[in-house]
Coordinates of C-alpha atoms and ligand atoms in Angstrom, one line a residue:
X1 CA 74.8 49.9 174.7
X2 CA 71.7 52.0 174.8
X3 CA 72.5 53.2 178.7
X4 CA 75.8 53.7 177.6
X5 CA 75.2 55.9 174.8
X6 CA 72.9 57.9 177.2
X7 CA 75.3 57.8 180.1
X8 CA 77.2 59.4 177.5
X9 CA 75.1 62.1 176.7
X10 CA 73.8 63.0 180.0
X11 CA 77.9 63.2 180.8
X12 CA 78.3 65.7 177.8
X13 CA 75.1 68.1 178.1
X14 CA 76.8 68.0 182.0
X15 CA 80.3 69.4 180.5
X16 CA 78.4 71.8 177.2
X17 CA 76.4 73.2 180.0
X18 CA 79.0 74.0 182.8
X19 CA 81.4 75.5 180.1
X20 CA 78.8 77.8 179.0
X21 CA 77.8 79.1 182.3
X22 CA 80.6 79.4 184.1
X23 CA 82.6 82.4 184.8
X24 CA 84.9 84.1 181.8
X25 CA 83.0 81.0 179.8
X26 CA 83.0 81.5 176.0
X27 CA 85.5 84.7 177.0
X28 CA 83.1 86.2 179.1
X29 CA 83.9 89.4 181.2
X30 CA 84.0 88.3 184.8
X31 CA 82.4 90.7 187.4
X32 CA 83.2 90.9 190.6
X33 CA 80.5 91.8 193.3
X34 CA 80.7 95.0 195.3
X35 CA 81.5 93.7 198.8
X36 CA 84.2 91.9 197.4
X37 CA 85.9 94.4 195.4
X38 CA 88.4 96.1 198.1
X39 CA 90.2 92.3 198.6
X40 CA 90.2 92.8 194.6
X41 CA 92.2 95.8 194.2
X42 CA 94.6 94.1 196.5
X43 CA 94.9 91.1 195.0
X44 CA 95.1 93.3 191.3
X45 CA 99.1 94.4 193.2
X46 CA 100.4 91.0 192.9
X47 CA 100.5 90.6 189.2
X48 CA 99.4 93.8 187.7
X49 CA 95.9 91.6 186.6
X50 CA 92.7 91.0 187.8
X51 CA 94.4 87.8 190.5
X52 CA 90.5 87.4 191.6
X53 CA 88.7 87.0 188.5
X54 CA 91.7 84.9 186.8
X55 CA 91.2 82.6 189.7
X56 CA 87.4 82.3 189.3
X57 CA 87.3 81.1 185.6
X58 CA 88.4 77.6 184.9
X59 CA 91.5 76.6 184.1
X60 CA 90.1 75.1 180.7
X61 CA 87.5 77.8 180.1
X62 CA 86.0 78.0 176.1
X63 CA 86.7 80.9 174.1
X64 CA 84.7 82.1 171.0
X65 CA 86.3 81.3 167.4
X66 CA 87.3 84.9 166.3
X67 CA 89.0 83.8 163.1
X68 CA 87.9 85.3 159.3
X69 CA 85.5 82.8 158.1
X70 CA 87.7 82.3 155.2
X71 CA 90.8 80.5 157.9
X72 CA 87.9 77.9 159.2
X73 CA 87.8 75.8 156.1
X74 CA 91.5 75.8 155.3
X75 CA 93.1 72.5 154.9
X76 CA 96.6 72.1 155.9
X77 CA 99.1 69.5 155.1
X78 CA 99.4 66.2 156.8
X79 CA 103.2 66.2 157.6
X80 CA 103.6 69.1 159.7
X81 CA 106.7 69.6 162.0
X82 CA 106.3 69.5 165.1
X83 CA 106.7 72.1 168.1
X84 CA 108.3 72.3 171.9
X85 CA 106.4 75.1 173.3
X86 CA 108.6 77.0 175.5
X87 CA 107.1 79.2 178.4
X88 CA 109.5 81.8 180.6
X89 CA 107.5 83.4 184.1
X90 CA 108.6 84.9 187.1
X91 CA 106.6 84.7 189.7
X92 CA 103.3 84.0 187.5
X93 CA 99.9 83.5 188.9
X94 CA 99.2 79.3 189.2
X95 CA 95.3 79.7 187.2
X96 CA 97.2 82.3 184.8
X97 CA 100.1 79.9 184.0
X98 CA 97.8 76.6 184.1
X99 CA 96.1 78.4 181.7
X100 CA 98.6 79.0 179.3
X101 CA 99.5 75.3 179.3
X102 CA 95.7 73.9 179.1
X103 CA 95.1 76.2 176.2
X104 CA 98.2 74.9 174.6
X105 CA 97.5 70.9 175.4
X106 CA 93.7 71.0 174.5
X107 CA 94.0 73.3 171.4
X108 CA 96.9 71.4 169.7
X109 CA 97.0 68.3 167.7
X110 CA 99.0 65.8 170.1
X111 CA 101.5 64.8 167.2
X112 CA 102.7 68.1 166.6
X113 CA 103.5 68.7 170.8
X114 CA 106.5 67.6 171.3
X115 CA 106.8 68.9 174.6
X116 CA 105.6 71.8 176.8
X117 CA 109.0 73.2 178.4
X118 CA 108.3 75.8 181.8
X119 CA 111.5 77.8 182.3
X120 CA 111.2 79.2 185.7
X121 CA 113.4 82.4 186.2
X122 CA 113.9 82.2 189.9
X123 CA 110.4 82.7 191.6
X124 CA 109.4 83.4 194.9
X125 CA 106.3 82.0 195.3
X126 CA 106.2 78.2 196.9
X127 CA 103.1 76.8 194.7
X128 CA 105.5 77.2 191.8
X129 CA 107.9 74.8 193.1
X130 CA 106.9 71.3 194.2
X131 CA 103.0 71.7 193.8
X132 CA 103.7 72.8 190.1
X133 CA 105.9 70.0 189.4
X134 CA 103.5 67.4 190.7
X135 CA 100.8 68.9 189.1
X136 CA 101.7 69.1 185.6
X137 CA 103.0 64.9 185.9
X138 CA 99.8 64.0 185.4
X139 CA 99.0 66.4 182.6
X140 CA 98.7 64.6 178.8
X141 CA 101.6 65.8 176.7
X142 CA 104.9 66.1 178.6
X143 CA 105.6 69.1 180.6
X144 CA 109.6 69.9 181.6
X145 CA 110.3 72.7 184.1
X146 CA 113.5 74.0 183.8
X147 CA 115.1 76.3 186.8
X148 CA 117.3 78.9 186.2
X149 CA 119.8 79.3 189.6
X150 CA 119.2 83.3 189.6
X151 CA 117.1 86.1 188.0
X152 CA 118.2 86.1 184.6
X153 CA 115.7 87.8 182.6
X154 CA 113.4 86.2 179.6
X155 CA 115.9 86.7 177.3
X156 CA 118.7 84.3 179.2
X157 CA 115.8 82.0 180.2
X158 CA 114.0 81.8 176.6
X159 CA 117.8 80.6 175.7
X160 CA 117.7 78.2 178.7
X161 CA 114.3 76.3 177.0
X162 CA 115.2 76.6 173.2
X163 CA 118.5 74.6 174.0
X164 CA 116.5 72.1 176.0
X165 CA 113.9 71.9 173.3
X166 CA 113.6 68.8 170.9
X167 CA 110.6 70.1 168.6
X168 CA 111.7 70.6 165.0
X169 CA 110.0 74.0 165.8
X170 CA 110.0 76.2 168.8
X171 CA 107.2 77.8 169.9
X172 CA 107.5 81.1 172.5
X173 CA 104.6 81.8 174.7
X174 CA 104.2 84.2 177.8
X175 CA 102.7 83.0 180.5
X176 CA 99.8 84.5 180.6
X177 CA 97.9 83.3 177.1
X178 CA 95.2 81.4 176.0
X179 CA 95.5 79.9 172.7
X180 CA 92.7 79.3 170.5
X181 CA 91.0 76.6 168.1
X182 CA 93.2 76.1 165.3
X183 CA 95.9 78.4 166.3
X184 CA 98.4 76.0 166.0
X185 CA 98.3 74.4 162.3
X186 CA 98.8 77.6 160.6
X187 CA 101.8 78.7 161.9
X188 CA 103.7 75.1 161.2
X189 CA 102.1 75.1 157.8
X190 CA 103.8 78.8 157.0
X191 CA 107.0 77.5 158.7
X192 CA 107.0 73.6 156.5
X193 CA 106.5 76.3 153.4
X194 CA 109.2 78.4 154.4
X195 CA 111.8 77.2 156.9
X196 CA 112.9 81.2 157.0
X197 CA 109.6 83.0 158.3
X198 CA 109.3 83.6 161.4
X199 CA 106.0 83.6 162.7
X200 CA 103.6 85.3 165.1
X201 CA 99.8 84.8 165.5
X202 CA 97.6 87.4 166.2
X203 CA 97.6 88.5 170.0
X204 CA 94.2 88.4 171.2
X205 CA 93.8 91.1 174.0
X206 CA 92.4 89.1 177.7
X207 CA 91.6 92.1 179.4
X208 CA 93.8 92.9 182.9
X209 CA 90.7 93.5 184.3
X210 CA 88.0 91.2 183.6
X211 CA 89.5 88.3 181.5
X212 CA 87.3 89.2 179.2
X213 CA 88.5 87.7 175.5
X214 CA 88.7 90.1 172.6
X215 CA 89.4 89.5 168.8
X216 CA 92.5 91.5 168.1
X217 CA 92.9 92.5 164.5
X218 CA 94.5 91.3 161.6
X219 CA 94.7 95.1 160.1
X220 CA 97.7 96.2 162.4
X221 CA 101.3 95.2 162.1
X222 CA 104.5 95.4 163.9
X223 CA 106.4 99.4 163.9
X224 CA 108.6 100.9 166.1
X225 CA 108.9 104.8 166.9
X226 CA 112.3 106.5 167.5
X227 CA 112.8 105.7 171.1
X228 CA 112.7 101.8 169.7
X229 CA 109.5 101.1 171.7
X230 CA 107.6 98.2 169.7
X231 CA 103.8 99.9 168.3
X232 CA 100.7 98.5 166.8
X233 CA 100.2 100.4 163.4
X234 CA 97.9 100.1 160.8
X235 CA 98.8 97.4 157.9
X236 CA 99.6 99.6 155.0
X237 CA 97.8 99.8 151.3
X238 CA 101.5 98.5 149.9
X239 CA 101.0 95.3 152.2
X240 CA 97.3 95.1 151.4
X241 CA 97.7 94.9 147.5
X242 CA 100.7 92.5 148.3
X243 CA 98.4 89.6 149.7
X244 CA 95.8 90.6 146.8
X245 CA 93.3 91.9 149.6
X246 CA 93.1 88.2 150.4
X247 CA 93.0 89.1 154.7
X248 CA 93.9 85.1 155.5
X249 CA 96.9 85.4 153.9
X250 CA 100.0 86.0 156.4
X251 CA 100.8 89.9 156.7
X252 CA 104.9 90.9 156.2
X253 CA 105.5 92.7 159.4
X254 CA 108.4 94.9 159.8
X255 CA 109.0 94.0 164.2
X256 CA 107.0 91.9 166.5
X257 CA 106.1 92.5 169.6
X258 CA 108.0 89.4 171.2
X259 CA 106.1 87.5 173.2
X260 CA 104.4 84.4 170.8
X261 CA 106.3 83.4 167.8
X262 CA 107.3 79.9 166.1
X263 CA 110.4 79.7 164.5
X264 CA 112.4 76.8 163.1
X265 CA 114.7 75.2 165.8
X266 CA 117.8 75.0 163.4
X267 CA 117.0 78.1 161.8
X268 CA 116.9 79.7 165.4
X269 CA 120.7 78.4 165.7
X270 CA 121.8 79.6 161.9
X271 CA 120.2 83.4 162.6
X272 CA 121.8 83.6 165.7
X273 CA 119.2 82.8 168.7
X274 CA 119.1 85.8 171.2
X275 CA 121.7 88.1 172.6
X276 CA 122.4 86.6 175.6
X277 CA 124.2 89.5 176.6
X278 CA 120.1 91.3 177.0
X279 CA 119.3 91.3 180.7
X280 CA 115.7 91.1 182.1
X281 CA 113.1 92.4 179.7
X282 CA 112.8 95.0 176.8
X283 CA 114.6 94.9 173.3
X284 CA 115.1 91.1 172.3
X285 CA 111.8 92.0 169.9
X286 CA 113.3 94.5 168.0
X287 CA 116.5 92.9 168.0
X288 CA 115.2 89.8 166.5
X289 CA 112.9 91.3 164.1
X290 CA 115.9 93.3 162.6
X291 CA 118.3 90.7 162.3
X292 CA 115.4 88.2 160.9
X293 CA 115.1 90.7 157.9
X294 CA 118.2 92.2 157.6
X295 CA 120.0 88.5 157.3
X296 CA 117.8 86.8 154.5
X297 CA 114.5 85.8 157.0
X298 CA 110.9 87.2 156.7
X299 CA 108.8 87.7 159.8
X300 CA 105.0 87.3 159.5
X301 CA 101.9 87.8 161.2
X302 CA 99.4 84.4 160.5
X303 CA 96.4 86.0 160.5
X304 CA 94.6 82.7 160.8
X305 CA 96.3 82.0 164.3
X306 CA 94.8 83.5 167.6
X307 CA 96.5 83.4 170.8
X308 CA 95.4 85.9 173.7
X309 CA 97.7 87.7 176.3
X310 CA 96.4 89.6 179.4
X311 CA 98.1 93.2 178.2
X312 CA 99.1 95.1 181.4
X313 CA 99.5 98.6 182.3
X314 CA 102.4 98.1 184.7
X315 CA 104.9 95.7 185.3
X316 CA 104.8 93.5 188.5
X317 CA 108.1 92.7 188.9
X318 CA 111.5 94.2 190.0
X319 CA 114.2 94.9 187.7
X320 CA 117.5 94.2 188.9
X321 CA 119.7 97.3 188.0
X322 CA 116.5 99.8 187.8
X323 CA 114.0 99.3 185.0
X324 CA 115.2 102.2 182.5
X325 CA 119.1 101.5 183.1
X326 CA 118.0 97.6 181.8
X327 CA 115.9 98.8 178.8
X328 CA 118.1 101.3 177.9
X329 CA 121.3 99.1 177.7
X330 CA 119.3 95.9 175.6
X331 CA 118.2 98.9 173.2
X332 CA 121.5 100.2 173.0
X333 CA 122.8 96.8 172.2
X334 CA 120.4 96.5 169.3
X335 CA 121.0 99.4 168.3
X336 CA 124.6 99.4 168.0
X337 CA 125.1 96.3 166.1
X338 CA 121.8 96.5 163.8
X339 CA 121.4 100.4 163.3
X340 CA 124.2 101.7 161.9
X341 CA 124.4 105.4 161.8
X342 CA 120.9 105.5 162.1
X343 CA 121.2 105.0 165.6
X344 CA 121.8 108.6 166.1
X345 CA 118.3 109.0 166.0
X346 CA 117.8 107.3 169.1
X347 CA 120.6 108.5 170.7
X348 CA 118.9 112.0 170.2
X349 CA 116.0 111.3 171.1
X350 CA 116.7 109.6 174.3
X351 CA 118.8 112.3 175.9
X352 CA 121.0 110.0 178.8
X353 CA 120.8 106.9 176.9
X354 CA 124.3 107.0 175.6
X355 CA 125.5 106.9 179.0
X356 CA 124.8 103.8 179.8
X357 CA 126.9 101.1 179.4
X358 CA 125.6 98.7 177.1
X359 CA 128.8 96.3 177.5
X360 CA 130.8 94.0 175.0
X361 CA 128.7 93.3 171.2
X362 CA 132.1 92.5 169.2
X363 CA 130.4 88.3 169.4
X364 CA 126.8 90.2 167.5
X365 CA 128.9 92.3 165.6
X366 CA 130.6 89.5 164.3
X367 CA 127.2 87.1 164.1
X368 CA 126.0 90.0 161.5
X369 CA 129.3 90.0 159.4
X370 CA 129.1 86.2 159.0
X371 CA 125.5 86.0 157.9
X372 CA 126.3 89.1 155.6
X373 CA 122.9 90.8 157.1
X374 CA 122.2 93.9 154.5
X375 CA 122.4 97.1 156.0
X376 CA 119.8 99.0 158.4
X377 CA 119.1 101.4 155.4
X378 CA 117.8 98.4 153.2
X379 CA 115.7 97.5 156.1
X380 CA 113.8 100.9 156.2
X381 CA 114.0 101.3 152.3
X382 CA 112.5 97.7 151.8
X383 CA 110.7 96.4 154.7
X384 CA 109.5 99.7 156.9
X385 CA 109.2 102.0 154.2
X386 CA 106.2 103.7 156.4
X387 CA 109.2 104.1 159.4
X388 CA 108.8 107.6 161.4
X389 CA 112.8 107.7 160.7
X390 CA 113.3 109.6 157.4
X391 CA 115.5 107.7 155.3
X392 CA 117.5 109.9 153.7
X393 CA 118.9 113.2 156.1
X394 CA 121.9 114.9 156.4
X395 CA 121.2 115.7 159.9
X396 CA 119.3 115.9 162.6
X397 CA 119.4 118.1 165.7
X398 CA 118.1 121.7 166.8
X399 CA 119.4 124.7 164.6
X400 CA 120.8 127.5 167.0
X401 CA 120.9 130.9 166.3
X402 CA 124.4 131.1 168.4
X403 CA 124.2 135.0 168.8
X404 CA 120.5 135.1 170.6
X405 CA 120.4 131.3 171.8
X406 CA 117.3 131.4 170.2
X407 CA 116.3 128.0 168.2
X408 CA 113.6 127.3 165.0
X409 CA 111.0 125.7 166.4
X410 CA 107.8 124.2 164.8
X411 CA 105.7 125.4 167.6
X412 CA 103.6 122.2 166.7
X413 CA 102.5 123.5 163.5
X414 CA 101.2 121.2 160.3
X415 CA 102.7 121.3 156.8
X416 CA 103.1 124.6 154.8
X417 CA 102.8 127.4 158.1
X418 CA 105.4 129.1 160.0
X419 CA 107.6 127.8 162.0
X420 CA 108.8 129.9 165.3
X421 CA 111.6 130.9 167.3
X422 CA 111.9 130.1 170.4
X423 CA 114.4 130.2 173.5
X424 CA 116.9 127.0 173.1
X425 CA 115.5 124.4 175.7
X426 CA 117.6 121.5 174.3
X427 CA 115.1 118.6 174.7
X428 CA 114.5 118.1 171.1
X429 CA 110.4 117.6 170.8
X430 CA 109.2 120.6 168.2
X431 CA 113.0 121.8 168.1
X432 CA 114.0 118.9 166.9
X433 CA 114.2 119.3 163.0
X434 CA 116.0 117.3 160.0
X435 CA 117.6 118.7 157.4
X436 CA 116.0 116.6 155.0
X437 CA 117.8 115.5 151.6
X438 CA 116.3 117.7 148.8
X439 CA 114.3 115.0 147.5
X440 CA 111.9 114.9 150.8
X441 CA 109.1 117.0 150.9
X442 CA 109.5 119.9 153.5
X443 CA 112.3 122.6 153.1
X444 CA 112.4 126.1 155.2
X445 CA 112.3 128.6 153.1
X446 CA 113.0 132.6 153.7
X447 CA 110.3 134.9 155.9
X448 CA 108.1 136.7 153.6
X449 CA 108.8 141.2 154.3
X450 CA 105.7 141.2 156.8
X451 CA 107.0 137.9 159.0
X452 CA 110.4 139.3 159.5
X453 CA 112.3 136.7 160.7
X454 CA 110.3 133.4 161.0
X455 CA 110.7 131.2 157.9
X456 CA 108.0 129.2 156.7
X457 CA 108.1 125.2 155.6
X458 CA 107.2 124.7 151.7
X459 CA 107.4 122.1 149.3
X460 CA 111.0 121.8 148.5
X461 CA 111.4 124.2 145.1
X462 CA 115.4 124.1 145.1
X463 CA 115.3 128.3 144.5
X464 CA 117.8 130.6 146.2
X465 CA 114.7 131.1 149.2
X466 CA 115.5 128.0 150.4
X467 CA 119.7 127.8 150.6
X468 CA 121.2 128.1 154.3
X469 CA 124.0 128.0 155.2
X470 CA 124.7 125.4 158.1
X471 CA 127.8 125.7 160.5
X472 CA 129.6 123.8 163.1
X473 CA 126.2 121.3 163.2
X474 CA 126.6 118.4 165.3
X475 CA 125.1 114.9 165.4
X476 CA 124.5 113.1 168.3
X477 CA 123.2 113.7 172.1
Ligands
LIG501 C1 106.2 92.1 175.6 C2 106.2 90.6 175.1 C3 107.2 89.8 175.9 C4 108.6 90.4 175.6 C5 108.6 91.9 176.0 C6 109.9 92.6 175.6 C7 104.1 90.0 174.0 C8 102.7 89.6 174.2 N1 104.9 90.1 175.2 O1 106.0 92.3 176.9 O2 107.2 88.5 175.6 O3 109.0 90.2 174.3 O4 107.6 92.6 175.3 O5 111.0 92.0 176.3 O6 104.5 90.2 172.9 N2 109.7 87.1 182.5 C9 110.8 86.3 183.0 N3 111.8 86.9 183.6 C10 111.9 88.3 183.8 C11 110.8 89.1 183.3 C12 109.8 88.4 182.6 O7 110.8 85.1 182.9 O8 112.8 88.7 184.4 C13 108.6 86.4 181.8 C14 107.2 86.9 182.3 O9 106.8 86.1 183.4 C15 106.4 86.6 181.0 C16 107.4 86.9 179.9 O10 108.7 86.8 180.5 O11 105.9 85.3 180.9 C17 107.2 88.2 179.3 O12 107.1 89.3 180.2 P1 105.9 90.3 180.4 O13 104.6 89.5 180.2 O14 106.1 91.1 181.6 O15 106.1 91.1 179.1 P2 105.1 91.9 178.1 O16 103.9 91.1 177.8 O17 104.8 93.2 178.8
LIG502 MN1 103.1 89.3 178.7

């Protein structure tokens, strides 16, 4: 018994001491040596990462616990539901994607894995066909890998795993995480609470060049800008005193950014699941996070749940069809059946966008009439108060002096000074101006005798100064 007990510890100082010193151990940076740093920058092509050093750190490395102090001691319920965790790659790296599904399989409790479901979207690479499905047989929760016959984006392949799924929840990873202690628990807890929250951890950045691990923060939150690309912005005061400064509680976030969430299953069916019609990559995030809100859902961020994703600069892979022609028809799908009019304001924006063909919606359109989702404005009054998109405008476009083709223009000046005049150049930026409702905050008003002709912007007053009269304005691209 004594040997044993020795045996035993010998065995685990062996394990303590090789996880600690390894490479990208604890989340450590991982250097690569001079002489070998040209076959790096080659190997960087294939995925867009750092192939090399991914390969060098083990496929079950330990990670530090980043959470607040205040999420280690929670205690969650017993009866959790469970989750199918549901992975989408093309052509993914083998120690990336092994990765992905150690982190998932050694940081969950077994009884709430149901499964681990691989949805590969028609790769190219050999070690992710037979090699992969051997390998993951002998792994300890079960691991299905589903094929899709041809290139069908994440979108149609996220689809593909959900209906495959059994979990009670469904869990979305990219493959390219690393999930950490207790990610897990807090995000079923949220979901047993409220079967209608949807939510996301915080993404952990794993740097795309040295795997190094770093905390991300639980101070930002899910926005969008007018060109309907997803940002990071700072959590507002308004959500702050919400949550009683309490920083473990979950943060309301307006959009996520798409890649990790849990969601109910049936609730995924009842809101609609994705628009299949969405090819390749690009606007399934804000599509979802719209029609979450709009049609009675919340979306969250669990700040007591930390899963990491190597962030890259560029993409690795092709797009079928040309990568803006792809992005550009997803968002104008979104935006036609969510936005209502205020898609003008990415039609505008995105000059070219309105020629693309986006296809049929009538099956989304419908979806949103049947769920009797509230209106885009309620969204932006409510939930995304701190939108760039003002929320009340009669228009929005450049304001042409017809006679001289000459155009106001804000010549990138702040509140309360001029504004210019400048030849008409038509691609919006500082000529780009809303005639905001009287109730906003910035009106022209009439050039003082020594400016002549340049207006200035003031506090809306209401007087005469600030009257114009506006003709044959249009809206749109
Ligand atoms: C972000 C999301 C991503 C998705 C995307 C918008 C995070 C961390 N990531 O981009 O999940 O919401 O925004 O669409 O929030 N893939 C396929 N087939 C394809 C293309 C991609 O299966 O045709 C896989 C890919 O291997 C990866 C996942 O989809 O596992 C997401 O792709 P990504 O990592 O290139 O997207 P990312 O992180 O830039
Ligand atoms: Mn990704």
């Amino acid at each position: 018994m004594f040997v044993c007990i020795c045996v035993l510890c010998v065995c685990l100082t062996a394990v303590i001491s090789r996880n600690q010193e390894g490479p990208g151990e604890m989340g450590k940076a991982v250097l690569i040596p001079k002489d070998d740093q040209e076959k790096m920058k080659e190997l960087f092509k294939i995925n867009q990462f750092n192939l090399m050093a991914s390969d060098l750190i083990a496929l079950n490395r330990s990670l530090p616990d980043v959470r607040l102090e205040g999420c280690k001691t929670k205690v969650y319920p017993d009866e959790l539901p469970n989750t199918s965790v549901v992975i989408v790659f093309h052509n993914e790296a083998w120690s990336t994607l092994l990765r992905t599904v150690y982190s998932v399989i050694n940081r969950s409790p077994h009884y709430l894995l149901s499964e681990v479901i691989l949805v590969d979207d028609a790769s190219e690479r050999d070690f992710l066909k037979l090699t992969l499905e051997n390998y993951v047989k002998n792994l300890e929760v079960p691991v299905k890998i589903i094929r899709m016959e041809e290139r069908s984006g994440l979108i149609r392949a996220r689809l593909r795993g959900a209906a495959a799924s059994k979990g009670q929840v469904i869990t979305f990873l990219d493959a390219h995480c690393e999930c950490t202690l207790g990610w897990l628990e807090p995000l079923l807890a949220r979901i047993k609470e409220d079967r209608k929250t949807v939510v996301c951890p915080i993404i952990d950045v794993i740097s795309d060049d040295t795997f190094e691990y770093m905390a991300g923060s639980d101070m930002t939150y899910g926005g969008f800008n007018w060109k309907l690309n997803f940002r990071w912005y700072p959590v507002p005061q308004r959500e702050m005193d919400r949550r009683k400064g309490d920083r473990t509680l979950p943060v309301r976030t307006p959009t996520m950014a798409g890649g990790l969430f849990s969601i109910d299953r049936n609730y995924f069916e009842e809101i609609g699941t994705y628009d299949a019609g969405m090819d390749i990559w690009g606007g399934e995030n804000l599509e979802m996070s719209f029609r979450i809100w709009q049609c009675g859902g919340s979306l969250e961020i669990v700040t007591c749940s930390h899963v990491g994703h190597v962030f890259r600069k560029a993409t690795p892979y092709t797009f079928p069809g040309g990568t803006g022609h792809v992005i550009n028809k997803n968002n104008r799908r979104l935006a036609e059946v969510w936005m209502d009019e205020f898609k003008d304001f990415f039609y505008i924006i995105s000059p070219g966008v309105v020629k693309v063909d986006y296809g049929d919606v009538s099956v989304r359109k419908t979806l949103r009439e049947n769920l009797k989702c509230k209106p885009f404005s309620w969204y932006l009054e409510n939930i995304y108060p701190d939108s760039q998109i003002p929320r009340r405008y009669y228009s929005l476009g450049e304001i042409r002096n017809v006679e001289t083709n000459q155009c106001l223009d804000n010549m990138g000046r702040k509140e309360n000074e001029k504004v210019g005049i400048f030849n008409c150049h038509g691609m919006g930026g500082n000529q780009r101006l809303t005639l905001r409702h009287v109730n906003s905050n910035q009106c022209l008003d009439e050039p003082s005798e020594e400016d002549k002709m340049v207006p200035t912007m003031q506090d809306c007053s209401g007087t005469r100064s600030q009257q114009w009269l506006l003709r044959n304005m249009t809206l749109g691209a």
